[in-house]
CSV table of C-alpha atoms and ligand atoms in Angstrom, one decimal:
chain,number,residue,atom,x,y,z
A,1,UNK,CA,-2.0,13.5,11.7
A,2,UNK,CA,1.1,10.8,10.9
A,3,UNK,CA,2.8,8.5,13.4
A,4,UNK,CA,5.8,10.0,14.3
A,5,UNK,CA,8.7,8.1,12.2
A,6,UNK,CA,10.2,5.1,14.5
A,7,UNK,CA,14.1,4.4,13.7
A,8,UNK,CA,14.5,1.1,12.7
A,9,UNK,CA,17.8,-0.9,13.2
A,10,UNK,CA,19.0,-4.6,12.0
A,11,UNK,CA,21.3,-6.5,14.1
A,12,UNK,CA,22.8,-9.5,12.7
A,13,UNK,CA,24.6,-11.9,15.1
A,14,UNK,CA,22.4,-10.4,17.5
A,15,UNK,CA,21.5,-13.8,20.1
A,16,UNK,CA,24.3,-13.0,21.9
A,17,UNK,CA,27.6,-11.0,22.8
A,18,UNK,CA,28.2,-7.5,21.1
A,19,UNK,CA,25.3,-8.0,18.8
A,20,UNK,CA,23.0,-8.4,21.6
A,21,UNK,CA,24.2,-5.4,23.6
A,22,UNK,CA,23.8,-3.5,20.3
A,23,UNK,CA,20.4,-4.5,19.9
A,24,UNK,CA,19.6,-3.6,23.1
A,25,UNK,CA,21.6,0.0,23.0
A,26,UNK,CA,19.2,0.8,19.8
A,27,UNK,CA,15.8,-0.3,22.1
A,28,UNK,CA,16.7,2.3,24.7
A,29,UNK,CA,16.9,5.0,22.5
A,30,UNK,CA,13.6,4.3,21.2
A,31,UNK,CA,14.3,2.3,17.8
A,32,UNK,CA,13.1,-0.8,16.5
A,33,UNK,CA,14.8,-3.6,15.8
A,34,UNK,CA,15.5,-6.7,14.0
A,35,UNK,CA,17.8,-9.4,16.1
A,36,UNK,CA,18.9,-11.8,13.4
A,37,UNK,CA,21.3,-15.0,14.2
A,38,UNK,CA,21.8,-18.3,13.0
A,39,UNK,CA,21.2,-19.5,16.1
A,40,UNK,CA,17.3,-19.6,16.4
A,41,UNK,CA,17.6,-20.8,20.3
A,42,UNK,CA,19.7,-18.3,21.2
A,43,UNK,CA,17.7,-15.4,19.3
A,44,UNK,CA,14.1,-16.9,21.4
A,45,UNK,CA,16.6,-16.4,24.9
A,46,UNK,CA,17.8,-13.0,24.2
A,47,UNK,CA,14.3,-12.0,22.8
A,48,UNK,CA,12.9,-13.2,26.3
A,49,UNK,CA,15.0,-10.7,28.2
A,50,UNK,CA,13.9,-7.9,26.0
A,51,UNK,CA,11.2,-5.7,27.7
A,52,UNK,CA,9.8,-4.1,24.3
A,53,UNK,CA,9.0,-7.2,22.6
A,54,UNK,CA,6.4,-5.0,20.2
A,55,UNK,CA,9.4,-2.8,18.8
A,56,UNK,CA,11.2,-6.2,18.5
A,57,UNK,CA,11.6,-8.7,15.2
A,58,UNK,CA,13.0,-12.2,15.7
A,59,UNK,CA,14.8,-13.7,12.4
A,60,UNK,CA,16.3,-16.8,12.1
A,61,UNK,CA,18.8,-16.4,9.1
A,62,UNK,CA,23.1,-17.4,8.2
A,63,UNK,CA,24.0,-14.3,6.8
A,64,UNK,CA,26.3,-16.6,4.2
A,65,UNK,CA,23.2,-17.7,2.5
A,66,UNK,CA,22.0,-15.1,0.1
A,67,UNK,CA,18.0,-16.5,-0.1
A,68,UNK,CA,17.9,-17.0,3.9
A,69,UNK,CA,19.3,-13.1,3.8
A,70,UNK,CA,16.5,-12.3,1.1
A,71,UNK,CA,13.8,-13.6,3.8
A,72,UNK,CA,15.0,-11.6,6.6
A,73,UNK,CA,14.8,-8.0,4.8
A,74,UNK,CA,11.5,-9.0,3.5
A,75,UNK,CA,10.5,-10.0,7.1
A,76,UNK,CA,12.0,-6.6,8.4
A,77,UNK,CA,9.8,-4.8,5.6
A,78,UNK,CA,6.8,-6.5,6.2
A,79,UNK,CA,6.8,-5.7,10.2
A,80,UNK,CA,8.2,-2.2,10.1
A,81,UNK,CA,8.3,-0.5,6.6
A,82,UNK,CA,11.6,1.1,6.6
A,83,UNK,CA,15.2,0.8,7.7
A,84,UNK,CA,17.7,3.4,9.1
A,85,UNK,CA,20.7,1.2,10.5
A,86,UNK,CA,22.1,-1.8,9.9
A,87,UNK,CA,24.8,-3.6,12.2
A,88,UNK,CA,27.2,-6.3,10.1
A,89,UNK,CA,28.3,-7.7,13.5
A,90,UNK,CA,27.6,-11.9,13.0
A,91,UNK,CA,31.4,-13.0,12.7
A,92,UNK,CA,32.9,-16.6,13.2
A,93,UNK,CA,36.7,-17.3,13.9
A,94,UNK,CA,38.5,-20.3,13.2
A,95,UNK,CA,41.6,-20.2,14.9
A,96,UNK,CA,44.2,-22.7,13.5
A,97,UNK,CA,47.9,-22.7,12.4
A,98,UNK,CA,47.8,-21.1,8.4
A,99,UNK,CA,49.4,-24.6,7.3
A,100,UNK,CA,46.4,-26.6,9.2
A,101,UNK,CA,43.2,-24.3,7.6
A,102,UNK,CA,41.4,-26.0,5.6
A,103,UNK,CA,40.0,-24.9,2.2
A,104,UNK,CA,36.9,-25.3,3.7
A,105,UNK,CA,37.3,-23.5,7.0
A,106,UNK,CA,38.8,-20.6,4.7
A,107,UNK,CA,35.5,-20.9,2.4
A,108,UNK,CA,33.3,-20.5,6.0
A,109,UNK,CA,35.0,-17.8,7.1
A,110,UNK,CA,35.1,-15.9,4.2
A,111,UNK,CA,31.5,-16.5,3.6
A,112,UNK,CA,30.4,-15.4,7.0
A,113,UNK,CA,32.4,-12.1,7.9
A,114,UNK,CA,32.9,-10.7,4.2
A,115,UNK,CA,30.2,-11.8,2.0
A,116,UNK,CA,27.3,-11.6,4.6
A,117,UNK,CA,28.1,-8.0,5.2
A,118,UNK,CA,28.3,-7.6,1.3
A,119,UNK,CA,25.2,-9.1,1.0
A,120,UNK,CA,23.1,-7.7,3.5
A,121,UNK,CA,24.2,-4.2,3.0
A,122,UNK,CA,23.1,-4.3,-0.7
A,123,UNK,CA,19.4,-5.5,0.4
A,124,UNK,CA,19.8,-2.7,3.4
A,125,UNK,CA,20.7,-0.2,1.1
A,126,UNK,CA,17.8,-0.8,-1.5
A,127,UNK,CA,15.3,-0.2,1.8
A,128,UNK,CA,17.7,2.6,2.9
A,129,UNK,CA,17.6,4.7,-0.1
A,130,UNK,CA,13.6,4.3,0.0
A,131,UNK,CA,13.6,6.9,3.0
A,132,UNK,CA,16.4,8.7,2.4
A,133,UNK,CA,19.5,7.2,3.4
A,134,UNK,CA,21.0,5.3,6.7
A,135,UNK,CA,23.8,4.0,8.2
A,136,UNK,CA,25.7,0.8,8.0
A,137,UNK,CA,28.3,-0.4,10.8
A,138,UNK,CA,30.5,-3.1,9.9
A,139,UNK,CA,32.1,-5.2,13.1
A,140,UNK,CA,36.1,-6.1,12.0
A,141,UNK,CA,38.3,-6.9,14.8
A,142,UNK,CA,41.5,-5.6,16.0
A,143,UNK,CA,42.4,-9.0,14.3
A,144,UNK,CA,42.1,-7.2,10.7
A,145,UNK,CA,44.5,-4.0,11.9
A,146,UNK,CA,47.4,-6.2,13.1
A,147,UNK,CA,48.3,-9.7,12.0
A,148,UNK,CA,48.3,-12.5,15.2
A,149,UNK,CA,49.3,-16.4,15.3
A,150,UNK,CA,46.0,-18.5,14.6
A,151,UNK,CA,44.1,-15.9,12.3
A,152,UNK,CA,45.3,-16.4,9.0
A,153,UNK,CA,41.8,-16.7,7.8
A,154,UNK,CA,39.8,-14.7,10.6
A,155,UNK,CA,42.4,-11.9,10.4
A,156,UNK,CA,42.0,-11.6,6.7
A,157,UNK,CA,38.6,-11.6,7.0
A,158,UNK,CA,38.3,-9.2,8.9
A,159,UNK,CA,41.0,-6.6,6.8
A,160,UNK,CA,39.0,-7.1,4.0
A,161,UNK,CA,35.9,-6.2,5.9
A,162,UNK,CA,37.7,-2.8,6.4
A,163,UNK,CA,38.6,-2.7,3.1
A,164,UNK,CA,35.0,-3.1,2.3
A,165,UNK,CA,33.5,-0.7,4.5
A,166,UNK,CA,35.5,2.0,2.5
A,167,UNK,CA,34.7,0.8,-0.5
A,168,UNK,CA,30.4,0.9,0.3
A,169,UNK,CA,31.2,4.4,1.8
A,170,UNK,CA,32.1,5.5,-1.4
A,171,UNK,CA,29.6,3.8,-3.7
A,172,UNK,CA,27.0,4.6,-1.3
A,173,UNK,CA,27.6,8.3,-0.1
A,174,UNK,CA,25.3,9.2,-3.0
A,175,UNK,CA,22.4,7.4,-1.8
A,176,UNK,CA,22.8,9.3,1.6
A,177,UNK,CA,23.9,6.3,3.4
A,178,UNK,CA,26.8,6.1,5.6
A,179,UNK,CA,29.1,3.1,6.3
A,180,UNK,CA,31.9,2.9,9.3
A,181,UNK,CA,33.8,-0.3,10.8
A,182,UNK,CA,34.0,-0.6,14.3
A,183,UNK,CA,37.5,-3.0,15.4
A,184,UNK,CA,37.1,-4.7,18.9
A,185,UNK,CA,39.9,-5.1,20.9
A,186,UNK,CA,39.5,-7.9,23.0
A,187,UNK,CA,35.5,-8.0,24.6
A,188,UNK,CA,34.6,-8.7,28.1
A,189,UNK,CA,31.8,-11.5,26.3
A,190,UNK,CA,30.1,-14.5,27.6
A,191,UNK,CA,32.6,-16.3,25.4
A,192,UNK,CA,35.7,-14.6,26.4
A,193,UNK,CA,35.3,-15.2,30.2
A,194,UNK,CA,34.8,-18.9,29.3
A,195,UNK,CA,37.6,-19.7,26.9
A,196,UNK,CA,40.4,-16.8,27.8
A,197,UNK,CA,42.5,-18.7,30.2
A,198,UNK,CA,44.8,-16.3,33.0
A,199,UNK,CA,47.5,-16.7,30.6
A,200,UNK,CA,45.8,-15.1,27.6
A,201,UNK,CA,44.1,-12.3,30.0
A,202,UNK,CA,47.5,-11.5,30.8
A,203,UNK,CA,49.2,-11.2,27.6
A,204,UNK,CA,45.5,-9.1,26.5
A,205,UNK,CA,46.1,-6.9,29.4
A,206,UNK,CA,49.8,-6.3,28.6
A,207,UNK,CA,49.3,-5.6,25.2
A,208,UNK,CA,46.4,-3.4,25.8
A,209,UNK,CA,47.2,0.3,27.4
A,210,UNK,CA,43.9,0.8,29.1
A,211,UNK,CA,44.9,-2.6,31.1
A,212,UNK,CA,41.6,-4.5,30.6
A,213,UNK,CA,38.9,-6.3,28.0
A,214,UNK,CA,36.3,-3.4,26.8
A,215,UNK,CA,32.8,-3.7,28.0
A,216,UNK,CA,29.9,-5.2,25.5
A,217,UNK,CA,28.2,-1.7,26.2
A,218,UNK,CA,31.6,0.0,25.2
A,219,UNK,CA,31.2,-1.6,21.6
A,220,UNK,CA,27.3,-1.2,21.6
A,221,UNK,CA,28.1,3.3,22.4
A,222,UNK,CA,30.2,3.3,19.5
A,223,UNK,CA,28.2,1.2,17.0
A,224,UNK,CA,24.9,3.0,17.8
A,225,UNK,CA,27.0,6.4,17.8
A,226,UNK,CA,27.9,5.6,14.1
A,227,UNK,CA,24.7,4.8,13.4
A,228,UNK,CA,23.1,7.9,14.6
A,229,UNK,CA,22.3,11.5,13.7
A,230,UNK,CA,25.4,12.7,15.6
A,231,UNK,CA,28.0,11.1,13.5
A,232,UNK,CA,26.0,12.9,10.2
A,233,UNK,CA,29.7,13.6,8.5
A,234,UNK,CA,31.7,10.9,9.4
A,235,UNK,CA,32.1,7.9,6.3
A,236,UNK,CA,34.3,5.4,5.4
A,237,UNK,CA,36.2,5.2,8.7
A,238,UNK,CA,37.6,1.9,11.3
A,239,UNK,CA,37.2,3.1,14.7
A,240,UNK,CA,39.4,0.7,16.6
A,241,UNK,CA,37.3,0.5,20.1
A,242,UNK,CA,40.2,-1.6,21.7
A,243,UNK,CA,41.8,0.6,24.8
A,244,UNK,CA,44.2,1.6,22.5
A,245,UNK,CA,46.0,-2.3,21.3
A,246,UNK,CA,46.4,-0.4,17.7
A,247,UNK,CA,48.2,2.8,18.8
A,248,UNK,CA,50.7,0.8,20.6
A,249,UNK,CA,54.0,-0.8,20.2
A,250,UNK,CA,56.4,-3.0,22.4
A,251,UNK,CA,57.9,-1.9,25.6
A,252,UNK,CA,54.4,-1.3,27.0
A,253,UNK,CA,54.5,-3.6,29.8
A,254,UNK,CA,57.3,-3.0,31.0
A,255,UNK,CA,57.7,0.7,30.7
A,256,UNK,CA,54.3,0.5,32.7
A,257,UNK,CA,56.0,-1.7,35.3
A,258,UNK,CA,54.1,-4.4,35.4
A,259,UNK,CA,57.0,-7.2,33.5
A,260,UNK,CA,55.3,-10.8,34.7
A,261,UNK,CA,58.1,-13.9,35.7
A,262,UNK,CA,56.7,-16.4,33.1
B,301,LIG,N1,34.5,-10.6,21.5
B,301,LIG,C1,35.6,-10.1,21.1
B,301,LIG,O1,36.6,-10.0,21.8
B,301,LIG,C2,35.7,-9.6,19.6
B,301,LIG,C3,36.9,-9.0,19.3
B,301,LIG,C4,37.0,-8.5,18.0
B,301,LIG,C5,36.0,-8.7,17.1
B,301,LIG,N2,34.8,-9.3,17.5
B,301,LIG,C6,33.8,-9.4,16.5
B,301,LIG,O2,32.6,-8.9,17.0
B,301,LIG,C7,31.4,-9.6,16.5
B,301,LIG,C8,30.6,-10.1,17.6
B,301,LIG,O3,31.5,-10.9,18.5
B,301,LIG,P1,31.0,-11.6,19.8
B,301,LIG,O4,32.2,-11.8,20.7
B,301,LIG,O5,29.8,-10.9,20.4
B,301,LIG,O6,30.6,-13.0,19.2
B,301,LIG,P2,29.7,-14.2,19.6
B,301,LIG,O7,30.3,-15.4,19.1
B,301,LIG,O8,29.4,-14.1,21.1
B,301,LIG,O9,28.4,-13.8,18.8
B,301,LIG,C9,28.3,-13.9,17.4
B,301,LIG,C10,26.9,-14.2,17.0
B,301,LIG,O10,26.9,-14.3,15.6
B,301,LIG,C11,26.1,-15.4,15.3
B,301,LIG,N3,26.5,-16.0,14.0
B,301,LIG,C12,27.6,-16.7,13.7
B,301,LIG,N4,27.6,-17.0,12.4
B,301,LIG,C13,26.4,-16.6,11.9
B,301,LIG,C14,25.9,-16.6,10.6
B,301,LIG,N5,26.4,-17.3,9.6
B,301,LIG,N6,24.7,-16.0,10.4
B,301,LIG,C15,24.0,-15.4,11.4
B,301,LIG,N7,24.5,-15.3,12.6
B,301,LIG,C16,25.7,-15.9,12.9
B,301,LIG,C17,26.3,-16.4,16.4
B,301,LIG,O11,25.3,-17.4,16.5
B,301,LIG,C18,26.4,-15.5,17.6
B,301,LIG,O12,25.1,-15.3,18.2
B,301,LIG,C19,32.0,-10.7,15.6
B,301,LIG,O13,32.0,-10.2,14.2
B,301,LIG,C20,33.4,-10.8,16.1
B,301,LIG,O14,34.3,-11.3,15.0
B,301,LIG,C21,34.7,-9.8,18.7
């Protein structure tokens, strides 16, 4: 008799935030799962909170360096022998005026949010097409729908992540592997409740319909709904999980009564 097949997931940016939530949405469905972060500290924290620590692989990796990426896969092949999902979520922002971003800064960014996902999703689709296909999520940001002060660089990123995604959907469809986006709106993080101050809560809140940040576990539903059996026909798409910042336009605020005296 075989072992009965074990999904296996890869999370990258997965210490903390979203990608740690994601990780964890995948374990209590029964998957395995690869947490991978530059931030080795961080990954041995979240890895101590996990109760499944045998259906768990810890990889220290920055998903801008191609040989460090290499590693990973081989690690995540060596422990569990396939892979069904992979999560492009490890992002970083630098959020400066366009005429203060420097080349380098530009060069980070680039190399974190667009050429890591590029990256990892060829070496995830070489182990994907080995049992038959999978699915990729990409993490953009409501940042790459609709252009903000501060973002020249993150912003664009993040566009041409969507951009991306479409384009792997195509290419990849043949392979039987699957590839969505999922766009934050603003994130009820760690990160966000230290550095969002009441003003920019407020102007989030105003600009956001629903009338609040979305929930880690929000983003981690949607990202482990697009990597599952139940989204079998859905490719190539950007679901903006953001309480509805893309659908709307100005007036919102006010038409919902709630103008503040700044
Ligand atoms: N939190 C939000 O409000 C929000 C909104 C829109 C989009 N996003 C996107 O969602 C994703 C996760 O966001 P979060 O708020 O959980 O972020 P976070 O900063 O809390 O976590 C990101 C993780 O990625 C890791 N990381 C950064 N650079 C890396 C690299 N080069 N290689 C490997 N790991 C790296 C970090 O160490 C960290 O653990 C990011 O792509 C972000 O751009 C977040």
């Amino acid at each position: 008799m075989t072992d009965p097949v074990i999904k296996t997931a890869l999370v990258t940016g997965a210490a903390r935030g979203i990608g740690l939530a994601a990780a964890k949405r995948f374990l209590t469905e029964g998957w395995q799962v690869g947490l991978l972060d530059i931030d080795g500290a961080g990954l041995q924290r979240a890895a101590a909170e996990i109760a499944t620590p045998e259906r768990v692989l810890v990889l220290t990796c920055d998903v801008a360096m191609p040989a460090q990426l290499e590693s990973a896969f081989a690690g995540m092949a060596k422990r569990f022998g396939r892979l069904d999902a992979l999560v492009n979520n490890a992002g970083t922002a630098v959020f400066k005026p366009l005429l203060e971003t420097t080349h380098d800064e530009w060069q980070r960014v680039m190399a974190v949010n667009l050429t890591g996902p590029f990256l990892a999703t060829q070496l995830a689709s070489r182990a994907m097409a080995d049992n038959g296909g999978g699915a990729v999520v990409n993490i953009t940001s409501i940042s790459g729908l609709r252009a903000s002060t501060l973002r020249v660089a993150y912003g664009t990123s993040k566009a041409a992540l969507a951009h991306l995604t479409k384009q792997q959907a195509v290419e990849l469809a043949g392979l039987g592997i699957r590839v969505n986006a999922v766009a934050p709106g603003p994130v009820e993080t760690a990160m966000a409740k230290a550095v969002h101050s009441p003003e920019i809560r407020a102007d989030y809140r105003d600009a956001v319909p629903l009338g609040r940040y979305g929930l880690e576990e929000e983003l981690a539903e949607a990202i482990f709904f697009l990597c599952s059996d139940r989204s079998s026909y859905i490719t190539g798409q950007v679901l903006a999980v953001d309480g509805g910042f893309d659908a709307a336009g100005i007036g919102l605020a006010t038409l919902r009564g709630e103008r503040r005296n700044l």
